[in-house]
mmCIF file of C-alpha atoms in Angstrom:
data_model
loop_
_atom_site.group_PDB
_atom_site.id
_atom_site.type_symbol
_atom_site.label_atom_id
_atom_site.label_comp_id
_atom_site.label_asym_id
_atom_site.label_seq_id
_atom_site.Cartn_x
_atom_site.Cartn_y
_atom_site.Cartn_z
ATOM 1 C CA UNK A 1 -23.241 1.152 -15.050
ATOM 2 C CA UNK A 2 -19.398 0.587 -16.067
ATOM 3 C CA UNK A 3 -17.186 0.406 -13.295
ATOM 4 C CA UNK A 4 -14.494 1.123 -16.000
ATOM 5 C CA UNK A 5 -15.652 4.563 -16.401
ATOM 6 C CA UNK A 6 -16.517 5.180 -12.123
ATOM 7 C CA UNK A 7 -12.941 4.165 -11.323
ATOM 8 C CA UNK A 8 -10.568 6.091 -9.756
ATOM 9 C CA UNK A 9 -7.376 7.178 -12.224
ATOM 10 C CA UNK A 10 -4.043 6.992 -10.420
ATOM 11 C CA UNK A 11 -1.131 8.328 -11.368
ATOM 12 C CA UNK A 12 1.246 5.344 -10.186
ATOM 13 C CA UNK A 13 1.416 1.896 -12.566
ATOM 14 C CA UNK A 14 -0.234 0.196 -9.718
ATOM 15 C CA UNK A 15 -0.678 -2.590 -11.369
ATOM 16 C CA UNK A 16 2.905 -3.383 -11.312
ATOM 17 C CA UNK A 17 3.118 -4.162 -7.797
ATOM 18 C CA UNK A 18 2.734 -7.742 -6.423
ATOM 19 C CA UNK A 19 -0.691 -8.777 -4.468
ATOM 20 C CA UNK A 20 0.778 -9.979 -1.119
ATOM 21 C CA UNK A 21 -1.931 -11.651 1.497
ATOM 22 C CA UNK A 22 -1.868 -10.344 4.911
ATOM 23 C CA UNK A 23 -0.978 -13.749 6.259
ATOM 24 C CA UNK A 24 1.735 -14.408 3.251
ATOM 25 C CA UNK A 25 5.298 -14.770 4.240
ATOM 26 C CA UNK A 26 6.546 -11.780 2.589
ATOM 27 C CA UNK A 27 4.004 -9.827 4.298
ATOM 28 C CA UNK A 28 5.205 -11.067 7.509
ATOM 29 C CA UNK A 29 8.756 -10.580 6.512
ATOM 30 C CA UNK A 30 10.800 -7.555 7.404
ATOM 31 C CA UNK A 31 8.318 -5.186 9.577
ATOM 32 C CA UNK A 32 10.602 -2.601 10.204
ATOM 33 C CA UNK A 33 8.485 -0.411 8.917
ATOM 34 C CA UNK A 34 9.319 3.357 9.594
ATOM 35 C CA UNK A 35 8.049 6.988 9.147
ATOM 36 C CA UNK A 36 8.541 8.365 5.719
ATOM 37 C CA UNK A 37 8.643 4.957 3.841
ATOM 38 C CA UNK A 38 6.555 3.988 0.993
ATOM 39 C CA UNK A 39 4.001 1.553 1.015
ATOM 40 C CA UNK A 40 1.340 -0.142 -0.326
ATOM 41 C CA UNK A 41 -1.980 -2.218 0.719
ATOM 42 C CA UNK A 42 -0.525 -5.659 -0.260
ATOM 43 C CA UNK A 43 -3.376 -7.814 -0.920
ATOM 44 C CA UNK A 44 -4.871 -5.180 -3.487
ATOM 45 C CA UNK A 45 -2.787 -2.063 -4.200
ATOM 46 C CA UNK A 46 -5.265 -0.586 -6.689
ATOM 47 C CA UNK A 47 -7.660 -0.275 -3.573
ATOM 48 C CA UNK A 48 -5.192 2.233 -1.470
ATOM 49 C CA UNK A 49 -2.800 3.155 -3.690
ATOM 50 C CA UNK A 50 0.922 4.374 -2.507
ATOM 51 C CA UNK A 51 1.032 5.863 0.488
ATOM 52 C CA UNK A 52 3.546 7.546 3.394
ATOM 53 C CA UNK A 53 4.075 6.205 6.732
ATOM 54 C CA UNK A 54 3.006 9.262 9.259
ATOM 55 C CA UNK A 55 3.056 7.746 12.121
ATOM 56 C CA UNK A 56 4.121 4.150 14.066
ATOM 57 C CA UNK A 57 2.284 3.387 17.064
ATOM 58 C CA UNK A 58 3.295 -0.479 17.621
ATOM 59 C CA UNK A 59 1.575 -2.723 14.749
ATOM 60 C CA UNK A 60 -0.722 0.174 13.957
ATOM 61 C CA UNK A 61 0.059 2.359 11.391
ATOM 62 C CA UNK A 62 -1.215 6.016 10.001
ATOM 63 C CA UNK A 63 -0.375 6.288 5.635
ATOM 64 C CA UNK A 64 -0.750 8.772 3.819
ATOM 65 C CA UNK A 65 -2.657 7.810 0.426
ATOM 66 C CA UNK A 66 -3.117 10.701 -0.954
ATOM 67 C CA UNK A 67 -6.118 9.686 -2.942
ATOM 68 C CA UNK A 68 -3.688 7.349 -4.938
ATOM 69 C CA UNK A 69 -5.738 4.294 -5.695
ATOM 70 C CA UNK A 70 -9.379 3.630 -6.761
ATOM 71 C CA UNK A 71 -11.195 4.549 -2.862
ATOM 72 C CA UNK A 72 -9.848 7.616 -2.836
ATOM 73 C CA UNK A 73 -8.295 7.203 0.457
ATOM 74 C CA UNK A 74 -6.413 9.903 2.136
ATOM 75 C CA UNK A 75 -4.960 9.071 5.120
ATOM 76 C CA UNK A 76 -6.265 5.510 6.888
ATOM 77 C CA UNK A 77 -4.409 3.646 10.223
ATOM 78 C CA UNK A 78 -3.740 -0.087 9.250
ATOM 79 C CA UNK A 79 -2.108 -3.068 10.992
ATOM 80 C CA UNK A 80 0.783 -3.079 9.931
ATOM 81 C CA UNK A 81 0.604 -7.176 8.065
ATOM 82 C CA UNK A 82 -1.536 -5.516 5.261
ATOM 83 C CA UNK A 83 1.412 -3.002 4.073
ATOM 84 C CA UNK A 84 4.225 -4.024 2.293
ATOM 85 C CA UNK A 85 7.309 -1.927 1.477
ATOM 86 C CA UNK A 86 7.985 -1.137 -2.009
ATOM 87 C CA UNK A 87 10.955 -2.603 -3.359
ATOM 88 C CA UNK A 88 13.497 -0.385 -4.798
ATOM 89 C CA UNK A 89 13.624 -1.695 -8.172
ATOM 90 C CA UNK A 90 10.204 -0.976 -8.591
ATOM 91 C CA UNK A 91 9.797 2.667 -7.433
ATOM 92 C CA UNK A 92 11.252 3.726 -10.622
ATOM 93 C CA UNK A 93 9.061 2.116 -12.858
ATOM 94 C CA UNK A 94 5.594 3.087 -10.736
#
């Protein structure tokens, strides 16, 4: 069985963005992270895809997915060390 052909097709270059380790500086780094950003699941951002912040409630935090990456995930609650922003110079390009 290919996993190739089972995967999940997204429509953002996903591949573009960075892998960032929950425990990495730059995932420690700026967590002012607010409804209606953009964000990804740093240490794989195939997995999740892009999502939307919904909702803060302290480090938890509800996204928005939209069945962007290869799970398939809609909306999932995360802590908030395993999303990082997307920079700027990248949104264009995604």
């Amino acid at each position: 069985m290919s996993t190739e052909s089972s995967a999940h097709s997204s429509p953002y270059r996903l591949e573009l963005l960075p892998r960032i380790p929950a425990f990495h500086r730059d995932a420690l780094r700026e967590r002012d992270l607010e409804k209606g950003q953009l964000v990804y699941y740093g240490p794989h951002p195939v997995y999740y895809g892009i999502g939307e912040i919904k909702r803060v409630n302290g480090s938890d935090i509800a996204v928005d997915f939209r069945g962007t990456g290869e799970f398939n995930v809609h909306e999932e609650i995360m802590d908030q060390r395993y999303l990082i922003k997307i920079p700027q110079e990248k949104l264009a390009k995604l």
